[in-house]
Amino acid sequence: MKQFLRCVGLMLTSLLVVLSAGSALAQSQPLPPAVEQVLQQLPDASLRETGELVKQLEQVGGEEMRPLFETMLAGDLYFHKASGKVMAVQKNPAGERIGLDVFTGAELGVQGTRDIKKIRVNNRLRGQLREAIGRIDLLHGSEAEKRTAVLAILDDLSTNNLSLLQSAADAGVSEGVRDLIELANAMVRLRDGSATDDRLAAIERMNDRLEAPVRNQLRRLLEDENEQDAAVKAAAQKALENITERIEFYGQMEQLFFGLSLGSVLLLAAIGLAITFGVMGVINMAHGEMIMLGAYTTYVIQQLMPASIEYSLLLAVPAAFLVSGSVGVLIERGVIRHLQGRPLETLLATFGISLILQQAVRSIFSPLNMQVVTPEWMSGSLAINPVFSVTYNRLYILLFALAVFITLLAILKKSSLGLNVRAVSQNRDMAKAMGVRTEMVDAMTFGLGSGIAGVAGVALSQLTNVGPNLGQSYIIDSFMVVVFGGVGNLLGTLVGGFSLGVANKFLEPTTGAVLANIIVLVCLILFIQKRPKGLFPQRGRAAE
């Protein structure tokens, strides 16, 4: 009896699902009769027939068919067996298949695997769909979509595509898109033209262009043994050399950007160390673990607010500062103040603390790396031209590092804490005689330096995986930056961080990453032999 009731319940549930899907489909936005007629043929069509149906849909539906073509290209287009209606099907986090109206995006309810069937596509159909989407974008898309469509057509300058470009130009396009269309016409004149003057004018139009199809066509022309026009070949050779020089220049600019990006990371990692080392003279081997704690704080906050990833990073910055800063104050109050004036024992103690913190993180989070999600506003890249782009995450981190540096500089120059820090760093005994509570200054300074290291961990979480050994990768580089720039000097830390970052990135393409680090270290050692106090030596009696 129980089995019978269970079967009846399952049948009723299936019936309700079918009815709800059918009602939802009936409520979707009505399509033009011509489009509806073609769509009804899709479920039973062969792959060859599907290609013809795609052409018909583009003709009768125009730009309204773009969502359908995109869904079909992604392999998410299905049809409902009971109603014959097409729909997009995607899985939700629970693993259920959710039907969506292709054109409106309205939900059509949970779909059973036996109630729907996928509309198949092959490579030929995918190419046809991409071409159809490109044509729609060129005629009806946004500025970015039109540019992308024209760039795609540059690789296939057929007669039909040229007619399409002309139709788009006649319909009205922006200056940038029109420039690309004129470039396409120039490439066709060079390929199909016979008059030398006309082909030379086309090469002149193609000169200085960085698009890959332009370079490819010039190379093909130079390698073509049937090309007999010496003047055209000479002009093509000169244009290709000019383009190559520009590409090399932008390659150097890209290396400079990556160097500045690395320098910003080194600045964030070293700036807190520069404060504690400069004021207290403490070689803090646990500084890297403060960076690690900041990165793990970012991970924890994202786990606590998974629906607000876009804002989690903004909340992680002050949270990481508080977590790492608090741990730094505890380390200073619990250990370092008892070892005042004993640098070797302080070094060993902080090294032991770093091992304890690493093991604590392994015990709490596991020894495996944790993935921190990059917010959408930090994803992607900013295209300067076809061969040079800058990634948003590195650009934001560079600006963030400069903002942290300026904020810290303002604190040390304008606040009472900054005045006390400068007084203690220049002459501790005199500052104590003048009533400055040096022990409190030490604790606040150590906490400030550790908090900034935590903020550096937030930035690093967007560039690399978060793991227990994260801080160890940057502790040596941080000391190199501090020593090179000058102990306790913020400006020296800024210059040192960016200098070492740029030097590393310019050496890496020829020497490799490991040898580049060795060369930089050797050069730094030789520099310290000449200037033991760094680029910007500390002033005051304590510096003597």
Coordinates of C-alpha atoms in Angstrom, one line a residue:
M1 CA 0.0 0.0 0.0
K2 CA 2.8 2.4 0.9
Q3 CA 4.6 1.7 -2.4
F4 CA 1.3 2.3 -4.3
L5 CA 0.8 5.7 -2.6
R6 CA 4.4 6.6 -3.2
C7 CA 4.0 5.9 -7.0
V8 CA 0.8 7.9 -7.1
G9 CA 2.6 10.8 -5.4
L10 CA 5.5 10.6 -7.9
M11 CA 3.0 10.6 -10.8
L12 CA 1.2 13.7 -9.4
T13 CA 4.4 15.5 -8.8
S14 CA 5.5 14.9 -12.4
L15 CA 2.2 16.0 -13.7
L16 CA 2.4 19.2 -11.7
V17 CA 5.9 19.9 -13.0
V18 CA 4.7 19.4 -16.6
L19 CA 1.7 21.6 -16.1
S20 CA 3.7 24.3 -14.4
A21 CA 6.2 24.3 -17.2
G22 CA 3.5 24.4 -19.8
S23 CA 1.7 27.3 -18.1
A24 CA 5.0 29.2 -17.7
L25 CA 5.7 28.6 -21.4
A26 CA 2.3 29.8 -22.3
Q27 CA 2.8 33.0 -20.3
S28 CA 6.2 33.8 -22.1
Q29 CA 6.3 36.7 -24.5
P30 CA 4.6 35.8 -27.9
L31 CA 6.9 35.6 -30.9
P32 CA 6.1 36.7 -34.5
P33 CA 4.3 33.9 -36.4
A34 CA 7.2 33.5 -38.9
V35 CA 9.7 33.0 -36.1
E36 CA 7.4 30.7 -34.2
Q37 CA 7.0 28.6 -37.3
V38 CA 10.7 28.1 -37.8
L39 CA 11.3 27.4 -34.1
Q40 CA 8.7 24.6 -34.2
Q41 CA 10.9 22.8 -36.8
L42 CA 14.1 22.9 -34.6
P43 CA 13.3 19.8 -32.4
D44 CA 13.0 17.4 -35.3
A45 CA 15.6 18.9 -37.6
S46 CA 18.9 17.2 -38.5
L47 CA 22.2 19.1 -38.1
R48 CA 22.2 20.1 -41.8
E49 CA 18.6 21.3 -41.5
T50 CA 19.3 23.2 -38.3
G51 CA 21.9 25.3 -40.3
E52 CA 19.2 26.2 -42.8
L53 CA 16.8 27.0 -39.9
V54 CA 19.4 29.3 -38.3
K55 CA 19.6 31.3 -41.6
Q56 CA 15.8 31.6 -41.7
L57 CA 15.7 32.8 -38.1
E58 CA 18.3 35.4 -38.8
Q59 CA 16.3 36.6 -41.8
V60 CA 12.9 36.7 -40.2
G61 CA 13.9 37.6 -36.6
G62 CA 16.9 39.8 -37.0
E63 CA 18.6 41.2 -33.9
E64 CA 15.9 39.6 -31.7
M65 CA 17.4 36.2 -32.4
R66 CA 20.8 37.0 -30.7
P67 CA 19.8 35.5 -27.3
L68 CA 18.7 32.4 -29.1
F69 CA 21.9 32.1 -31.0
E70 CA 24.0 32.7 -27.9
T71 CA 22.1 30.0 -26.0
M72 CA 22.5 27.6 -28.8
L73 CA 26.2 28.4 -29.2
A74 CA 26.7 27.7 -25.4
G75 CA 24.9 24.3 -25.8
D76 CA 22.1 25.3 -23.4
L77 CA 19.2 25.2 -25.8
Y78 CA 16.6 22.5 -25.2
F79 CA 13.0 21.9 -26.2
H80 CA 10.1 20.7 -24.0
K81 CA 8.8 17.4 -25.2
A82 CA 5.2 17.9 -24.2
S83 CA 4.8 21.5 -25.6
G84 CA 7.6 21.5 -28.3
K85 CA 8.7 24.9 -27.0
V86 CA 12.4 25.8 -27.0
M87 CA 14.0 27.0 -23.8
A88 CA 17.4 27.6 -22.1
V89 CA 18.2 25.2 -19.4
Q90 CA 20.8 25.8 -16.6
K91 CA 21.6 24.1 -13.4
N92 CA 21.1 25.9 -10.1
P93 CA 23.4 25.5 -7.0
A94 CA 21.2 22.6 -5.9
G95 CA 21.8 20.7 -9.2
E96 CA 18.3 21.2 -10.5
R97 CA 17.7 22.0 -14.1
I98 CA 15.9 25.3 -14.4
G99 CA 14.1 26.3 -17.6
L100 CA 14.4 29.9 -18.8
D101 CA 12.7 31.7 -21.6
V102 CA 15.3 32.3 -24.2
F103 CA 14.1 35.8 -25.1
T104 CA 12.9 37.2 -21.8
G105 CA 14.9 35.2 -19.2
A106 CA 11.8 34.4 -17.3
E107 CA 12.0 31.2 -15.2
L108 CA 9.9 28.3 -16.4
G109 CA 10.3 26.1 -13.4
V110 CA 12.3 22.9 -12.6
Q111 CA 12.6 20.6 -15.6
G112 CA 12.9 16.9 -15.4
T113 CA 15.6 15.2 -17.5
R114 CA 12.9 13.1 -19.2
D115 CA 10.8 16.1 -20.1
I116 CA 13.3 18.0 -22.1
K117 CA 15.8 17.2 -24.9
K118 CA 18.9 19.1 -26.0
I119 CA 19.1 20.6 -29.5
R120 CA 22.4 19.4 -30.8
V121 CA 25.1 21.6 -32.5
N122 CA 28.4 20.7 -34.2
N123 CA 31.5 22.7 -35.1
R124 CA 30.0 23.8 -38.5
L125 CA 26.9 25.1 -36.7
R126 CA 29.0 26.9 -34.1
G127 CA 30.9 28.7 -36.8
Q128 CA 27.6 29.7 -38.5
L129 CA 26.2 30.9 -35.2
R130 CA 29.3 33.0 -34.4
E131 CA 29.0 34.6 -37.9
A132 CA 25.3 35.3 -37.4
I133 CA 26.0 36.9 -33.9
G134 CA 28.8 39.0 -35.5
R135 CA 26.4 40.2 -38.2
I136 CA 23.8 41.2 -35.7
D137 CA 26.3 42.9 -33.5
L138 CA 27.7 44.9 -36.4
L139 CA 24.3 46.2 -37.5
H140 CA 22.5 46.5 -34.2
G141 CA 25.0 46.0 -31.3
S142 CA 26.7 48.4 -28.9
E143 CA 30.0 50.2 -29.7
A144 CA 32.1 47.5 -28.2
E145 CA 30.2 44.7 -29.9
K146 CA 30.5 46.5 -33.3
R147 CA 34.3 46.8 -32.8
T148 CA 34.6 43.2 -31.9
A149 CA 32.5 42.2 -35.0
V150 CA 34.7 44.2 -37.4
L151 CA 37.9 42.9 -35.9
A152 CA 36.6 39.3 -36.4
I153 CA 35.7 40.1 -40.0
L154 CA 39.3 41.3 -40.7
D155 CA 40.3 37.7 -40.6
D156 CA 37.8 36.8 -43.3
L157 CA 37.4 39.6 -45.8
S158 CA 35.0 37.8 -48.2
T159 CA 32.6 39.6 -50.6
N160 CA 29.6 39.0 -48.3
N161 CA 31.5 40.4 -45.3
L162 CA 32.6 43.5 -47.2
S163 CA 29.0 44.1 -48.2
L164 CA 28.0 43.8 -44.6
L165 CA 30.7 46.3 -43.5
Q166 CA 29.4 48.7 -46.1
S167 CA 25.8 48.3 -44.9
A168 CA 26.9 49.0 -41.4
A169 CA 28.8 52.1 -42.5
D170 CA 25.8 53.4 -44.4
A171 CA 23.6 52.8 -41.4
G172 CA 25.9 55.0 -39.3
V173 CA 28.7 54.0 -36.9
S174 CA 31.1 55.7 -34.6
E175 CA 34.4 57.2 -35.7
G176 CA 36.3 54.3 -34.2
V177 CA 34.2 51.6 -36.0
R178 CA 34.4 53.6 -39.3
D179 CA 38.2 53.7 -39.0
L180 CA 38.2 49.9 -38.7
I181 CA 35.9 49.5 -41.7
E182 CA 38.3 51.8 -43.7
L183 CA 41.2 49.6 -42.6
A184 CA 39.3 46.5 -43.9
N185 CA 38.8 48.3 -47.3
A186 CA 42.5 49.1 -47.4
M187 CA 43.4 45.4 -46.8
V188 CA 41.1 44.4 -49.6
R189 CA 42.6 46.9 -52.0
L190 CA 46.1 45.6 -51.1
R191 CA 45.0 42.0 -51.7
D192 CA 42.9 42.4 -54.8
G193 CA 44.1 45.6 -56.4
S194 CA 46.4 45.8 -59.4
A195 CA 47.4 49.5 -59.6
T196 CA 50.6 50.2 -57.7
D197 CA 49.6 53.6 -56.4
D198 CA 46.4 52.3 -55.0
R199 CA 48.2 49.4 -53.3
L200 CA 50.8 51.7 -51.9
A201 CA 48.1 54.0 -50.5
A202 CA 46.5 50.9 -48.9
I203 CA 49.8 50.0 -47.2
E204 CA 50.1 53.6 -46.0
R205 CA 46.7 53.3 -44.5
M206 CA 47.8 50.0 -42.8
N207 CA 51.0 51.5 -41.5
D208 CA 51.2 51.8 -37.7
R209 CA 48.2 49.5 -37.2
L210 CA 48.7 46.9 -34.5
E211 CA 45.8 44.5 -35.3
A212 CA 47.1 40.9 -35.9
P213 CA 45.3 40.5 -39.3
V214 CA 47.2 43.5 -40.7
R215 CA 50.6 42.0 -39.7
N216 CA 49.5 38.6 -41.1
Q217 CA 48.6 40.1 -44.5
L218 CA 51.8 42.0 -44.8
R219 CA 53.8 38.9 -43.9
R220 CA 51.9 36.8 -46.5
L221 CA 52.6 39.5 -49.1
L222 CA 56.3 39.5 -48.4
E223 CA 56.4 35.6 -48.5
D224 CA 54.4 35.4 -51.8
E225 CA 56.8 34.5 -54.6
N226 CA 54.2 35.5 -57.2
E227 CA 54.2 39.1 -56.0
Q228 CA 56.3 40.9 -58.6
D229 CA 55.7 44.6 -57.6
A230 CA 59.0 45.6 -55.9
A231 CA 57.7 48.9 -54.8
V232 CA 54.8 47.3 -53.0
K233 CA 57.1 44.8 -51.4
A234 CA 59.4 47.5 -50.2
A235 CA 56.6 49.5 -48.7
A236 CA 55.1 46.4 -47.0
Q237 CA 58.6 45.6 -45.5
K238 CA 58.9 49.1 -44.2
A239 CA 55.4 49.1 -42.7
L240 CA 55.9 45.7 -41.1
E241 CA 59.2 46.9 -39.5
N242 CA 57.5 50.0 -38.2
I243 CA 54.7 47.9 -36.7
T244 CA 57.2 45.5 -35.1
E245 CA 59.0 48.4 -33.5
R246 CA 55.7 49.7 -32.0
I247 CA 54.9 46.2 -30.7
E248 CA 58.3 46.0 -29.0
F249 CA 57.7 49.4 -27.5
Y250 CA 54.4 48.4 -26.0
G251 CA 56.0 45.1 -24.9
Q252 CA 58.4 47.2 -22.8
M253 CA 55.5 49.3 -21.5
E254 CA 53.8 46.0 -20.5
Q255 CA 57.0 44.9 -18.6
L256 CA 57.1 48.3 -16.9
F257 CA 53.5 47.9 -15.8
F258 CA 54.2 44.4 -14.4
G259 CA 57.3 45.8 -12.7
L260 CA 55.3 48.6 -11.1
S261 CA 52.6 46.0 -10.1
L262 CA 55.3 43.8 -8.4
G263 CA 56.7 47.0 -6.8
S264 CA 53.4 47.9 -5.3
V265 CA 53.1 44.5 -3.7
L266 CA 56.7 44.8 -2.3
L267 CA 55.8 48.3 -1.1
L268 CA 52.7 47.0 0.8
A269 CA 54.7 44.1 2.2
A270 CA 57.7 46.2 3.3
I271 CA 56.2 49.5 4.5
G272 CA 55.0 48.0 7.8
L273 CA 58.4 46.4 8.3
A274 CA 60.1 49.7 7.6
I275 CA 58.2 51.3 10.5
T276 CA 58.9 48.6 13.1
F277 CA 62.5 48.1 12.0
G278 CA 63.1 51.9 11.9
V279 CA 61.5 52.8 15.2
M280 CA 62.2 49.7 17.4
G281 CA 65.2 48.2 15.6
V282 CA 63.4 44.8 15.7
I283 CA 64.0 42.2 13.0
N284 CA 60.5 40.8 12.9
M285 CA 60.7 37.4 11.2
A286 CA 56.9 37.0 11.8
H287 CA 56.1 39.9 9.5
G288 CA 55.3 37.6 6.7
E289 CA 52.7 35.8 8.9
M290 CA 51.0 39.2 9.4
I291 CA 50.5 39.3 5.6
M292 CA 49.2 35.7 5.7
L293 CA 46.7 36.6 8.4
G294 CA 45.4 39.5 6.3
A295 CA 44.9 37.1 3.3
Y296 CA 43.1 34.5 5.5
T297 CA 40.9 37.3 6.9
T298 CA 39.8 38.1 3.3
Y299 CA 39.0 34.4 2.7
V300 CA 36.9 34.2 6.0
I301 CA 34.9 37.3 5.1
Q302 CA 34.1 36.0 1.7
Q303 CA 32.9 32.7 3.3
L304 CA 30.7 34.7 5.7
M305 CA 29.1 36.8 3.0
P306 CA 29.0 34.7 -0.2
A307 CA 26.2 36.7 -1.7
S308 CA 28.1 40.0 -1.5
I309 CA 31.4 39.2 -3.0
E310 CA 31.5 42.6 -4.7
Y311 CA 31.6 44.3 -1.3
S312 CA 33.6 41.7 0.7
L313 CA 36.9 43.0 -0.4
L314 CA 36.1 46.5 0.8
L315 CA 35.1 45.1 4.2
A316 CA 38.2 42.9 4.3
V317 CA 40.6 45.8 4.2
P318 CA 39.7 47.3 7.7
A319 CA 39.1 43.8 9.1
A320 CA 42.6 42.6 8.0
F321 CA 44.1 45.7 9.5
L322 CA 42.4 45.0 12.8
V323 CA 43.2 41.3 12.9
S324 CA 46.9 41.6 12.0
G325 CA 47.3 44.8 14.0
S326 CA 45.9 43.1 17.1
V327 CA 48.1 40.1 16.7
G328 CA 51.1 42.5 16.3
V329 CA 50.3 44.3 19.5
L330 CA 50.0 41.0 21.4
I331 CA 53.4 39.9 20.0
E332 CA 55.0 43.1 21.1
R333 CA 53.4 43.2 24.5
G334 CA 53.9 39.5 25.2
V335 CA 57.4 38.8 23.8
I336 CA 59.3 41.7 22.2
R337 CA 59.2 44.2 25.0
H338 CA 60.9 41.6 27.3
L339 CA 63.7 41.3 24.8
Q340 CA 64.5 45.0 24.4
G341 CA 68.1 45.6 23.3
R342 CA 68.7 41.9 22.5
P343 CA 68.3 41.7 18.7
L344 CA 69.5 38.1 18.2
E345 CA 67.1 36.7 20.8
T346 CA 64.3 38.9 19.3
L347 CA 65.0 37.5 15.8
L348 CA 64.8 33.9 17.1
A349 CA 61.7 34.6 19.1
T350 CA 59.8 36.2 16.1
F351 CA 61.0 33.3 13.9
G352 CA 59.4 30.9 16.5
I353 CA 56.2 32.9 16.5
S354 CA 56.1 32.7 12.7
L355 CA 56.2 28.9 12.9
I356 CA 53.5 28.9 15.5
L357 CA 51.2 31.1 13.4
Q358 CA 51.8 28.9 10.3
Q359 CA 50.9 25.7 12.3
A360 CA 47.8 27.4 13.8
V361 CA 46.6 28.3 10.3
R362 CA 47.2 24.7 9.1
S363 CA 45.3 23.4 12.0
I364 CA 42.3 25.7 11.6
F365 CA 42.1 25.9 7.8
S366 CA 44.1 22.9 6.6
P367 CA 47.4 23.0 4.8
L368 CA 45.8 23.3 1.4
N369 CA 45.6 26.6 -0.4
M370 CA 42.4 28.6 -0.3
Q371 CA 40.9 30.3 -3.3
V372 CA 39.7 33.9 -2.8
V373 CA 37.2 35.0 -5.4
T374 CA 38.0 38.2 -7.3
P375 CA 35.1 40.7 -7.5
E376 CA 33.7 41.4 -10.9
W377 CA 34.9 45.0 -10.8
M378 CA 38.5 43.8 -10.4
S379 CA 38.2 41.2 -13.2
G380 CA 39.1 41.6 -16.8
S381 CA 41.6 44.1 -18.4
L382 CA 41.7 47.6 -19.8
A383 CA 42.7 47.4 -23.5
I384 CA 44.9 50.3 -24.4
N385 CA 45.4 49.0 -28.0
P386 CA 45.4 45.6 -29.7
V387 CA 48.7 44.5 -28.2
F388 CA 48.8 46.3 -24.8
S389 CA 46.3 45.9 -22.0
V390 CA 46.5 46.2 -18.2
T391 CA 44.6 43.9 -15.9
Y392 CA 42.2 45.6 -13.5
N393 CA 43.3 43.7 -10.4
R394 CA 47.0 44.8 -10.7
L395 CA 45.9 48.3 -11.6
Y396 CA 43.7 48.6 -8.5
I397 CA 46.4 47.1 -6.3
L398 CA 48.9 49.7 -7.6
L399 CA 46.6 52.5 -6.9
F400 CA 45.7 51.0 -3.5
A401 CA 49.4 50.7 -2.5
L402 CA 49.9 54.4 -3.3
A403 CA 46.8 55.3 -1.3
V404 CA 48.1 53.3 1.7
F405 CA 51.5 55.0 1.4
I406 CA 50.0 58.5 1.3
T407 CA 47.7 57.7 4.2
L408 CA 50.5 56.4 6.3
L409 CA 52.7 59.3 5.4
A410 CA 49.9 61.7 6.5
I411 CA 49.6 59.8 9.8
L412 CA 53.3 60.0 10.6
K413 CA 53.5 63.7 9.5
K414 CA 50.3 65.2 10.9
S415 CA 49.2 63.1 14.0
S416 CA 50.5 63.0 17.5
L417 CA 51.3 59.3 17.1
G418 CA 53.4 60.2 14.1
L419 CA 55.2 62.9 16.1
N420 CA 56.0 60.4 18.9
V421 CA 57.1 57.7 16.4
R422 CA 59.5 60.1 14.7
A423 CA 60.8 61.3 18.1
V424 CA 61.4 57.7 19.3
S425 CA 63.0 56.7 16.0
Q426 CA 65.5 59.6 16.1
N427 CA 66.4 59.5 19.8
R428 CA 64.6 57.1 22.1
D429 CA 66.3 58.3 25.3
M430 CA 65.6 62.0 24.7
A431 CA 62.0 61.2 23.8
K432 CA 61.5 59.3 27.0
A433 CA 63.1 62.1 29.0
M434 CA 60.6 64.5 27.4
G435 CA 57.7 62.5 28.7
V436 CA 56.9 60.3 25.6
R437 CA 55.6 56.9 26.7
T438 CA 58.0 54.9 24.6
E439 CA 56.5 51.5 25.5
M440 CA 53.1 52.6 24.3
V441 CA 54.7 54.0 21.1
D442 CA 56.4 50.7 20.5
A443 CA 53.1 48.8 20.9
M444 CA 51.2 51.1 18.6
T445 CA 54.0 51.2 16.1
F446 CA 54.3 47.4 16.0
G447 CA 50.5 47.2 15.7
L448 CA 50.5 49.8 12.9
G449 CA 53.2 48.0 11.0
S450 CA 51.5 44.6 11.4
G451 CA 48.1 46.0 10.4
I452 CA 49.6 47.4 7.1
A453 CA 51.0 44.0 6.5
G454 CA 47.5 42.5 6.9
V455 CA 46.3 45.0 4.3
A456 CA 49.1 43.8 2.0
G457 CA 47.6 40.3 2.5
V458 CA 44.3 41.5 1.2
A459 CA 45.9 42.7 -2.0
L460 CA 48.0 39.5 -2.4
S461 CA 44.9 37.4 -2.1
Q462 CA 43.8 38.8 -5.5
L463 CA 47.1 37.8 -7.1
T464 CA 47.9 34.4 -5.7
N465 CA 46.4 31.5 -3.7
V466 CA 46.1 31.9 0.0
G467 CA 48.1 29.4 2.0
P468 CA 50.1 29.0 5.2
N469 CA 53.4 29.8 3.5
L470 CA 52.1 32.9 1.7
G471 CA 54.1 35.3 3.9
Q472 CA 57.4 33.4 3.6
S473 CA 57.5 34.3 -0.1
Y474 CA 57.7 38.0 0.6
I475 CA 59.6 38.3 3.9
I476 CA 63.1 38.3 2.3
D477 CA 62.1 40.7 -0.4
S478 CA 60.6 43.0 2.2
F479 CA 63.9 43.2 4.1
M480 CA 65.7 43.8 0.8
V481 CA 63.4 46.7 0.0
V482 CA 63.8 48.2 3.5
V483 CA 67.6 47.9 3.5
F484 CA 67.9 49.2 -0.1
G485 CA 65.7 52.3 0.5
G486 CA 67.0 53.1 4.0
V487 CA 65.9 51.8 7.3
G488 CA 62.9 53.6 8.7
N489 CA 62.5 55.9 5.6
L490 CA 59.1 55.7 3.9
L491 CA 60.2 57.5 0.8
G492 CA 63.2 55.0 0.5
T493 CA 60.7 52.1 0.9
L494 CA 58.6 53.5 -2.0
V495 CA 61.6 54.0 -4.3
G496 CA 63.2 50.7 -3.2
G497 CA 60.0 48.7 -3.8
F498 CA 59.3 50.0 -7.2
S499 CA 63.0 49.9 -8.3
L500 CA 63.4 46.2 -7.3
G501 CA 60.0 45.3 -8.9
V502 CA 60.8 46.9 -12.2
A503 CA 64.4 45.5 -12.2
N504 CA 63.1 42.0 -11.6
K505 CA 60.5 42.2 -14.4
F506 CA 62.9 43.6 -17.0
L507 CA 65.5 40.8 -16.2
E508 CA 63.0 37.9 -16.2
P509 CA 62.4 37.6 -20.0
T510 CA 66.2 37.1 -20.6
T511 CA 67.4 35.4 -17.4
G512 CA 64.4 33.7 -15.9
A513 CA 62.7 34.4 -12.6
V514 CA 65.3 32.6 -10.3
L515 CA 68.4 34.1 -12.0
A516 CA 66.8 37.5 -12.1
N517 CA 66.3 37.4 -8.3
I518 CA 69.9 36.3 -7.8
I519 CA 71.2 39.2 -10.0
V520 CA 69.1 41.7 -8.1
L521 CA 70.4 40.3 -4.8
V522 CA 74.0 40.5 -5.9
C523 CA 73.6 44.1 -7.2
L524 CA 71.9 45.0 -3.9
I525 CA 74.8 43.6 -1.9
L526 CA 77.3 45.5 -4.0
F527 CA 75.2 48.7 -3.5
I528 CA 75.1 48.2 0.3
Q529 CA 78.9 47.9 0.3
K530 CA 79.0 51.5 -1.1
R531 CA 76.0 52.9 0.8
P532 CA 75.5 50.9 4.0
K533 CA 72.6 53.1 5.1
G534 CA 70.6 52.8 1.8
L535 CA 69.3 55.3 -0.6
F536 CA 67.8 57.6 2.0
P537 CA 69.6 57.1 5.4
Q538 CA 67.8 57.8 8.6
R539 CA 68.6 61.1 10.4
G540 CA 69.1 61.7 14.1
R541 CA 71.4 60.6 16.8
A542 CA 70.0 57.1 16.8
A543 CA 71.2 56.7 13.3
E544 CA 74.7 57.1 14.3

